[in-house]
Amino acid sequence: MKRLLLSTLAMAISSAVAAATAPPPVHAPTFDKQRLSDIDKTLASDAFEGRGPATPGETKTIDYVIAQMKAAGLQPGGDLKDGQRAWTQAVPLLRTEIIGSPTLTLDLGGTAEPLVQGQQIAVRAPMDGSTSVDISKAPLVFVGYGVTAPERDWDDFKGVDLHGKIAVVLVNDPDFESGKGDFGGKAMTYYGRWTYKYEEAARRGALGLLVIHESAPASYGWATVKNSNINTMFDIVRKNPTSAHVPLEGWIQHDLAVSMFRHAGLDFDALKKQAQTRDFKPVLLKDESLSASFKVDKSVITSHNIVGRIEGSKYPDQTVIYSAHWDHLGVGQPDAKGDRIYNGAIDNATGTAALIELGNAFAHAPKPERTIVFLNVTAEEKGLLGSEYYAANPLYPLATTAGVINMDALDPHGPSRNFTISGSAKLGLLDDMIADARKFGMTYTPDSNPQAGYFFRSDHFSFAKRGVPAISFGSGDDWVDGGMAAGEAAEKAYTKDHYHQPSDQWQADWSFTGMAHDLGMLYTLGSKLANSGEWPNWSTDSEFRAARDVTADQRK
Ligand SMILES: [Zn+2]
């Protein structure tokens, strides 16, 4: 997970209105900063080898977290076998890799142009179950932003048949460039994410989908596209993988797209403008085709989600979930000092420590009316896969899961006067969080960069896209001690020098007082949800509302 940089302007406003940090309200327990520090230090120690899924580091992590959950007084809440719950949920993961360099050829009106993997194009190893890809001269169709959004009266496909064809799409959503329209303006809706575009192409039976890269709407450069697409790929093992993936998924460079359009007698910029309107119709790139040929190495590895639970006293079949991922990057490329262990002390030993201590607090309080599940998921770093697997194979029904509170990469320093969440979603759970935070002397600072789509890059999203109200808490950076200058400096230093690097290590001078303070608020929020009978929902204009409302009759 990438921690968020809050904007200076928003910070200035929030610190102006923030009260001094107030003592926690009477009902919230006190969280022990020393225990948070000890747990973080253990999980981030070299002995845990960077907590790579399906490595010896996973075994160590699972044993340790289960021991902590047991000691806290939680019950096992994982896979059900012979009437007994295990402490884990097995998560089978598909691992695929292209063998050698793929042969990729663009045919432009009879002229064959070979494309170099990683340079003009970045094709992913397929996750639809294929063991080889052999595409011969498939036609290419430009489908605008590749969006079907009935609640916004928007359909880029207009009934075009994509069978046997490769769809070519723009990244982000139709109103990103104008900043005004039906897709949240600058903020990215799920329709803007490439994951959505692949899924939509699969629903339409396309042979492939290529996303045209542009740095501003993607929010990252080509290097990121290349690094995250041409290496080993992972997905959950799906019952029907072709319903989620097309055989050929990839990106092409903007300049290549412009020249492909030109060869077909089309103007890329003009068509992009048209794609920003409802009247857009798909356009065939005349006399052009793409061929692709390569073999695929495919295997299944098994990782695990760790699941602790407190059964509800009154409504055991209704669930509140706290979640955090335990995995990190494992052992990898050495840094300048020769360190190869990616300890992940902040990302996400902090969230796991928080999860254990929340479990401890609830286990020592009067029983909640609803069941509370403490879900420590795997493979977040491989693409939110542990949470995706849980949400696709829920241990407790999603329809009666009242809400999900996720924690990822928390700040181990002193307390803040503010907090944030990933993305700019509107939901009742956020209103509740804002109200609770006020009692803890904290104000809400919105994600200042919602166009980057952080909402879709943390584990709560696996639940959100299925309609479950879900939110990812983010530590603030208007520090009580040092204000936003200190908070922002620490944030920037972390992103530059430690994020996803072997140096994300436990530090003796981390006080953990901020986390201890914030956990009081997150406890209050979850406790209210577990004892109030309330069913928070998404705002009426949210793209996740419809999925929730389908199961409304199960929440009476
Ligand atoms: Zn991460």
XYZ file of C-alpha atoms and ligand atoms in Angstrom:
557
model
C 0.000 0.000 0.000
C 1.143 3.502 -0.698
C 0.620 6.005 2.038
C -1.109 9.184 1.082
C 0.410 12.592 0.918
C -2.110 15.114 2.136
C -2.204 18.496 0.500
C -0.764 21.465 2.272
C -3.915 23.475 1.687
C -6.211 20.860 3.159
C -3.827 20.477 6.056
C -3.840 24.184 6.774
C -7.622 24.215 6.894
C -7.845 21.165 9.098
C -5.258 22.309 11.593
C -6.960 25.674 11.858
C -10.215 24.063 12.954
C -8.757 21.157 14.917
C -9.129 21.138 18.635
C -6.221 20.109 20.795
C -6.066 16.358 21.216
C -8.839 15.474 23.638
C -8.719 12.566 26.077
C -10.537 9.501 24.747
C -14.239 9.165 25.678
C -14.913 6.966 28.675
C -15.927 3.779 26.860
C -12.839 3.357 24.679
C -10.127 1.180 26.216
C -6.567 2.406 26.383
C -4.264 0.873 23.810
C -0.788 -0.127 24.910
C 1.898 1.531 22.788
C 4.549 -0.843 24.096
C 2.616 -3.896 22.926
C 2.071 -2.316 19.498
C 5.792 -1.670 19.283
C 6.716 -5.212 20.400
C 4.391 -6.861 17.886
C 5.623 -4.617 15.090
C 9.243 -5.301 16.014
C 8.702 -9.074 15.972
C 6.808 -9.195 12.669
C 9.362 -6.908 11.025
C 12.397 -8.775 12.332
C 14.705 -10.523 9.849
C 13.560 -13.891 11.228
C 10.198 -13.339 9.472
C 12.000 -12.925 6.124
C 9.797 -10.118 4.859
C 6.582 -12.188 5.196
C 6.357 -13.408 1.594
C 3.227 -15.494 0.876
C 3.906 -19.232 0.555
C 7.432 -18.902 1.985
C 8.855 -19.942 5.401
C 8.114 -16.332 6.417
C 4.405 -17.064 6.020
C 4.611 -20.068 8.378
C 6.354 -17.949 11.023
C 3.852 -15.119 10.605
C 0.841 -17.398 10.843
C 2.168 -19.154 13.957
C 2.915 -15.835 15.644
C -0.355 -14.087 14.789
C -2.431 -17.110 15.825
C -0.551 -17.279 19.149
C -1.262 -13.574 19.705
C -4.951 -13.934 18.798
C -5.286 -16.952 21.107
C -3.588 -15.124 23.958
C -5.903 -12.169 23.377
C -8.890 -14.471 23.831
C -10.225 -14.635 20.272
C -11.813 -17.735 18.757
C -10.717 -19.232 15.437
C -12.839 -17.867 12.573
C -11.343 -19.468 9.454
C -12.214 -22.430 7.209
C -14.957 -24.712 8.521
C -13.939 -28.377 8.648
C -15.967 -31.102 10.417
C -17.926 -28.438 12.275
C -14.765 -26.767 13.574
C -13.300 -23.444 12.535
C -9.582 -23.320 11.727
C -7.500 -20.212 12.417
C -6.849 -19.726 8.711
C -8.593 -19.597 5.371
C -6.574 -21.331 2.640
C -6.024 -18.964 -0.301
C -4.985 -20.760 -3.493
C -3.170 -18.398 -5.842
C -2.554 -18.781 -9.537
C 0.987 -17.862 -10.564
C 1.727 -17.282 -14.251
C 4.780 -16.216 -16.186
C 5.502 -15.761 -19.902
C 8.275 -18.181 -20.971
C 10.972 -16.285 -22.878
C 10.106 -13.134 -24.839
C 6.677 -13.025 -26.400
C 6.375 -12.605 -30.179
C 4.148 -9.568 -30.742
C 3.472 -8.179 -34.196
C 1.382 -5.255 -35.317
C 0.160 -5.382 -38.893
C -0.394 -1.913 -40.329
C -2.046 -2.267 -43.735
C 0.215 -5.116 -44.813
C 3.395 -3.907 -43.097
C 4.387 -6.110 -40.172
C 5.926 -4.194 -37.282
C 7.444 -6.262 -34.468
C 6.735 -4.859 -30.987
C 9.223 -5.230 -28.143
C 7.814 -6.404 -24.812
C 8.391 -3.679 -22.213
C 9.118 -0.972 -24.786
C 6.098 -0.113 -26.972
C 3.867 -2.697 -25.306
C 3.607 -4.512 -21.972
C 1.617 -7.736 -22.101
C 0.748 -9.641 -18.920
C 1.074 -13.369 -18.465
C -2.522 -14.554 -18.927
C -4.704 -15.357 -15.934
C -7.661 -16.863 -17.813
C -6.239 -20.374 -17.468
C -4.326 -20.362 -20.784
C -1.033 -22.239 -20.997
C -0.205 -20.566 -24.298
C -1.422 -17.625 -26.358
C -1.645 -17.836 -30.142
C -3.446 -14.886 -31.617
C -3.198 -14.444 -35.373
C -4.098 -11.089 -36.915
C -6.855 -10.111 -34.509
C -8.728 -6.926 -35.494
C -8.401 -3.914 -33.168
C -11.389 -1.854 -32.027
C -11.155 1.442 -30.150
C -13.916 1.447 -27.499
C -13.255 4.811 -25.836
C -12.962 4.429 -22.061
C -14.452 0.918 -22.213
C -17.230 1.824 -19.775
C -20.748 0.446 -19.302
C -22.387 2.414 -16.489
C -26.180 2.052 -16.625
C -26.651 4.208 -13.489
C -24.898 7.026 -15.373
C -26.689 6.288 -18.654
C -23.327 5.585 -20.284
C -22.313 2.837 -22.722
C -19.116 3.036 -24.759
C -19.733 -0.287 -26.526
C -23.074 0.403 -28.257
C -23.530 -3.306 -28.911
C -20.202 -3.877 -30.726
C -19.234 -7.565 -30.918
C -15.758 -8.040 -29.405
C -15.468 -11.805 -29.932
C -12.219 -12.547 -31.767
C -11.166 -8.897 -31.427
C -8.826 -6.856 -29.285
C -10.326 -3.814 -27.592
C -8.185 -0.665 -27.284
C -9.155 1.723 -24.456
C -8.219 4.974 -22.755
C -7.162 4.941 -19.099
C -9.146 6.680 -16.298
C -12.788 7.678 -16.827
C -14.563 9.954 -19.326
C -14.536 13.155 -17.233
C -10.948 13.018 -15.944
C -9.686 15.524 -18.528
C -12.503 18.046 -18.302
C -12.799 17.641 -14.527
C -16.574 17.941 -14.882
C -19.189 15.321 -15.633
C -20.880 12.128 -14.531
C -17.798 10.281 -13.280
C -16.829 12.329 -10.247
C -14.786 14.947 -12.127
C -11.063 14.630 -11.461
C -11.617 11.873 -8.931
C -11.359 8.386 -10.371
C -14.375 6.106 -10.285
C -13.911 2.364 -10.539
C -14.653 2.683 -14.248
C -11.296 4.418 -14.563
C -9.253 1.531 -13.195
C -7.613 -0.838 -15.666
C -8.861 -3.788 -13.576
C -12.445 -2.762 -14.413
C -11.581 -2.483 -18.108
C -10.142 -6.024 -18.229
C -13.183 -7.365 -16.366
C -15.605 -5.620 -18.734
C -13.704 -6.974 -21.770
C -13.957 -10.490 -20.283
C -17.721 -10.067 -19.721
C -17.983 -9.162 -23.418
C -15.945 -12.151 -24.596
C -13.122 -10.120 -26.151
C -9.883 -11.813 -27.200
C -7.831 -9.066 -25.612
C -7.715 -5.559 -24.212
C -4.944 -3.000 -24.518
C -4.912 0.130 -22.352
C -3.344 3.218 -23.933
C -0.851 4.620 -21.429
C -0.835 8.333 -20.637
C 0.985 9.461 -17.487
C -1.525 12.017 -16.158
C -4.699 9.903 -16.260
C -2.824 6.748 -15.211
C -1.119 8.702 -12.354
C 2.157 6.901 -13.065
C 4.740 6.648 -15.828
C 5.526 3.861 -18.286
C 8.219 2.418 -15.967
C 5.507 1.493 -13.454
C 3.359 -0.052 -16.175
C 6.310 -2.071 -17.425
C 7.478 -3.247 -13.982
C 4.064 -4.349 -12.836
C 3.009 -6.126 -16.029
C 5.890 -8.009 -17.620
C 6.953 -10.027 -14.564
C 5.290 -12.926 -12.754
C 1.546 -12.421 -12.309
C -0.686 -13.657 -9.514
C -4.442 -13.992 -9.195
C -6.763 -15.901 -6.923
C -7.738 -19.325 -8.230
C -11.160 -18.659 -9.733
C -13.914 -21.149 -10.491
C -14.409 -19.456 -13.846
C -11.262 -17.451 -14.698
C -12.430 -16.529 -18.212
C -15.232 -14.480 -16.634
C -12.611 -12.153 -15.091
C -9.762 -12.252 -17.616
C -9.302 -12.133 -21.390
C -6.375 -14.097 -22.913
C -4.407 -10.970 -23.853
C -4.206 -8.155 -21.274
C -1.729 -5.336 -21.652
C -0.814 -1.709 -22.178
C 0.597 0.187 -25.159
C 2.568 3.422 -25.204
C 0.672 6.573 -26.138
C 2.936 7.263 -29.157
C 2.274 3.805 -30.576
C -1.475 4.369 -30.214
C -1.242 7.708 -32.017
C 0.575 6.113 -34.945
C -1.866 3.157 -35.043
C -4.762 5.622 -35.243
C -2.968 7.650 -37.941
C -2.382 4.534 -40.087
C -6.102 3.841 -39.877
C -6.843 7.388 -41.026
C -7.971 8.445 -37.555
C -7.033 11.330 -35.268
C -6.274 10.077 -31.741
C -6.963 13.389 -29.995
C -10.239 13.939 -31.840
C -11.451 10.429 -31.016
C -10.439 10.875 -27.400
C -12.613 13.998 -27.240
C -15.528 12.057 -28.733
C -14.975 9.303 -26.160
C -15.698 11.902 -23.464
C -19.306 12.127 -24.691
C -22.276 9.772 -24.498
C -22.537 9.721 -28.305
C -19.215 8.002 -28.804
C -19.341 4.854 -30.940
C -16.605 2.171 -31.182
C -14.246 2.540 -34.140
C -12.487 -0.299 -35.961
C -8.809 0.432 -36.702
C -9.126 -0.389 -40.404
C -6.557 -2.724 -42.028
C -4.734 -3.230 -38.726
C -4.291 -6.315 -36.606
C -2.248 -7.715 -33.764
C -0.622 -11.130 -33.537
C 0.741 -12.584 -30.309
C 2.456 -15.860 -29.617
C 4.006 -17.160 -26.403
C 3.964 -20.033 -23.928
C 3.005 -19.678 -20.276
C 4.398 -21.251 -17.117
C 1.474 -21.767 -14.746
C 1.262 -23.106 -11.203
C -0.815 -22.834 -8.031
C 0.625 -21.824 -4.657
C -1.337 -21.781 -1.417
C -1.207 -18.924 1.052
C -3.535 -18.159 3.985
C -5.681 -15.472 5.500
C -5.593 -15.538 9.327
C -9.007 -15.152 10.947
C -9.889 -14.493 14.595
C -13.435 -13.976 15.814
C -15.709 -12.963 18.680
C -19.204 -14.367 18.285
C -21.998 -11.849 18.655
C -24.259 -12.227 21.709
C -27.474 -11.191 19.987
C -26.917 -11.268 16.207
C -24.169 -13.849 15.645
C -24.975 -14.007 11.920
C -24.273 -10.299 11.454
C -20.638 -9.378 11.087
C -18.302 -6.423 11.500
C -14.833 -6.904 9.991
C -11.537 -5.297 10.915
C -8.913 -6.095 8.296
C -5.193 -5.624 7.646
C -2.757 -7.447 5.386
C 0.097 -9.410 6.983
C 2.150 -10.021 3.854
C 4.985 -7.948 2.482
C 7.523 -8.399 -0.313
C 9.639 -11.203 1.185
C 13.287 -11.575 0.193
C 14.279 -9.819 -3.035
C 16.790 -7.588 -4.779
C 19.427 -6.225 -2.356
C 19.594 -2.501 -1.620
C 22.833 -0.462 -1.633
C 23.785 -1.951 1.750
C 23.240 -5.502 0.524
C 20.060 -5.972 2.600
C 17.674 -8.361 0.825
C 14.934 -8.653 3.451
C 11.912 -6.431 2.875
C 10.811 -6.176 6.509
C 7.658 -4.145 6.006
C 7.644 -2.648 9.514
C 5.184 0.042 8.481
C 3.731 -1.845 5.487
C 1.981 -3.626 7.110
C 3.292 -4.908 10.443
C 1.648 -1.767 11.876
C -1.814 -2.771 10.640
C -1.352 -6.341 11.861
C -0.266 -5.111 15.310
C -3.325 -2.839 15.363
C -5.595 -5.746 14.393
C -4.237 -7.971 17.191
C -4.637 -5.209 19.767
C -8.175 -4.410 18.636
C -8.945 -8.123 19.061
C -7.415 -8.002 22.522
C -9.525 -4.972 23.465
C -12.813 -6.447 22.227
C -12.073 -9.820 23.858
C -11.753 -8.030 27.228
C -14.947 -6.000 26.817
C -18.603 -7.083 27.185
C -19.598 -9.312 24.256
C -20.685 -7.357 21.172
C -24.182 -7.981 19.793
C -22.843 -8.671 16.317
C -19.930 -10.981 15.522
C -16.588 -9.227 15.051
C -14.070 -10.781 12.673
C -10.361 -9.884 12.739
C -9.196 -10.639 9.223
C -5.444 -10.642 8.610
C -5.236 -11.113 4.841
C -2.432 -12.321 2.613
C -1.082 -11.232 -0.796
C -2.138 -7.573 -0.691
C 1.195 -6.755 -2.296
C 0.369 -9.101 -5.185
C -2.837 -7.222 -5.976
C -5.265 -7.377 -2.999
C -5.559 -11.132 -3.499
C -6.188 -12.355 0.063
C -9.065 -9.915 0.522
C -10.327 -10.673 -2.999
C -10.332 -14.378 -2.186
C -12.204 -13.801 1.083
C -14.782 -11.591 -0.625
C -15.242 -14.101 -3.462
C -15.442 -16.974 -0.927
C -16.766 -15.268 2.213
C -16.582 -17.172 5.494
C -19.499 -15.021 6.728
C -22.186 -13.748 4.335
C -21.384 -10.379 2.755
C -25.056 -9.369 2.748
C -25.044 -9.317 6.565
C -21.557 -7.893 6.935
C -22.331 -4.450 8.291
C -18.978 -2.876 7.453
C -15.247 -3.354 6.944
C -12.621 -1.181 8.625
C -9.214 -1.691 6.991
C -5.804 -0.585 8.284
C -2.755 -0.416 6.041
C 0.609 1.222 6.705
C -0.206 3.196 9.855
C 2.058 5.907 11.253
C 4.149 4.648 14.207
C 5.025 8.161 15.429
C 3.160 10.509 17.756
C -0.530 11.471 17.555
C -2.090 13.637 14.834
C -4.894 16.178 14.846
C -6.317 14.683 11.646
C -6.880 11.424 9.775
C -7.692 10.444 6.218
C -9.079 7.530 4.211
C -7.974 6.076 0.886
C -9.938 7.700 -1.929
C -12.955 9.966 -2.028
C -15.822 7.500 -1.643
C -18.986 8.715 0.045
C -20.519 6.338 2.557
C -22.225 6.320 5.929
C -19.246 4.614 7.518
C -17.120 7.677 6.783
C -19.716 9.983 8.375
C -19.574 7.784 11.478
C -15.780 7.834 11.458
C -15.707 11.617 11.185
C -18.110 11.933 14.127
C -16.113 9.502 16.287
C -12.806 11.111 15.359
C -14.089 14.477 16.557
C -14.458 13.000 20.036
C -10.798 12.044 19.820
C -9.741 15.532 18.777
C -9.259 14.653 15.133
C -10.658 16.134 11.944
C -11.008 14.515 8.559
C -8.654 15.539 5.755
C -9.840 14.195 2.396
C -7.472 12.376 0.039
C -5.952 15.291 -1.893
C -5.220 13.169 -4.971
C -8.446 11.219 -5.635
C -7.644 10.990 -9.367
C -4.883 8.502 -8.524
C -7.539 6.000 -7.480
C -6.093 5.013 -4.085
C -9.556 3.879 -3.146
C -9.046 0.901 -5.459
C -5.584 0.026 -4.173
C -6.238 -1.242 -0.651
C -7.932 -4.344 0.748
C -11.222 -2.697 1.673
C -11.888 -2.365 -2.055
C -12.385 -6.127 -2.502
C -15.446 -5.659 -0.273
C -16.550 -2.295 -1.646
C -16.870 -3.547 -5.207
C -19.287 -6.195 -3.931
C -21.317 -3.513 -2.189
C -20.120 -4.018 1.414
C -19.526 -0.642 3.106
C -15.747 -0.627 3.508
C -13.198 1.991 4.368
C -9.420 2.148 4.712
C -8.248 4.315 7.595
C -5.141 6.436 7.033
C -3.080 8.127 9.754
C -3.036 11.902 9.649
C 0.055 14.015 9.348
C -0.833 17.176 11.203
C 1.176 16.013 14.186
C 0.349 17.290 17.654
C 4.098 17.524 18.120
C 5.543 19.486 15.192
C 2.406 20.101 13.147
C 2.108 19.386 9.483
C 5.682 20.358 8.738
C 6.897 17.414 10.797
C 4.150 15.066 9.585
C 4.675 15.839 5.929
C 8.444 15.577 6.213
C 8.158 12.117 7.766
C 5.667 11.067 5.112
C 7.903 12.214 2.273
C 10.993 10.617 3.788
C 9.117 7.330 4.148
C 7.874 7.356 0.567
C 11.315 8.196 -0.806
C 13.648 6.178 1.412
C 11.686 3.273 2.876
C 8.433 2.512 1.013
C 8.728 -0.985 -0.513
C 12.443 -1.049 0.311
C 14.478 -3.290 2.669
C 14.854 -0.264 4.982
C 11.172 -0.301 6.042
C 12.389 -1.510 9.445
C 11.261 -1.132 13.057
C 12.875 1.879 14.769
C 13.599 2.187 18.479
C 12.477 5.830 18.485
C 8.983 5.120 17.187
C 6.617 5.998 20.026
C 3.441 4.286 18.689
C 1.430 6.846 20.692
C -0.390 8.021 17.546
C -1.516 4.501 16.686
C -2.581 3.870 20.279
C -4.662 7.054 20.137
C -6.201 6.301 16.709
C -7.092 2.755 17.771
C -9.351 4.191 20.458
C -11.298 5.886 17.689
C -11.358 2.794 15.450
C -12.501 0.718 18.434
C -15.341 3.168 19.115
C -16.409 3.062 15.468
C -16.447 -0.746 15.292
C -18.042 -1.102 18.695
C -20.913 1.140 17.674
C -21.366 -0.772 14.450
C -21.356 -4.055 16.371
C -23.909 -2.837 18.942
C -26.223 -0.403 17.181
C -28.012 -2.574 14.615
C -27.283 0.081 12.019
C -26.584 -0.773 8.376
C -24.535 2.049 6.883
C -24.733 2.330 3.092
C -23.075 4.065 0.163
C -24.253 7.460 -1.011
C -26.975 7.281 -3.645
C -24.607 8.321 -6.466
C -21.955 5.728 -5.569
C -21.134 3.001 -8.099
C -21.185 0.483 -5.197
C -24.693 1.276 -3.978
C -26.538 -0.910 -6.496
C -24.565 -4.024 -5.518
C -25.481 -3.419 -1.862
C -29.131 -2.711 -2.495
C -29.588 -6.055 -4.294
C -29.363 -7.803 -0.903
C -31.340 -5.193 1.098
C -34.066 -7.713 2.055
C -31.469 -9.752 3.978
C -30.848 -6.828 6.332
C -34.270 -6.280 7.856
Zn 2.826 -2.262 0.170
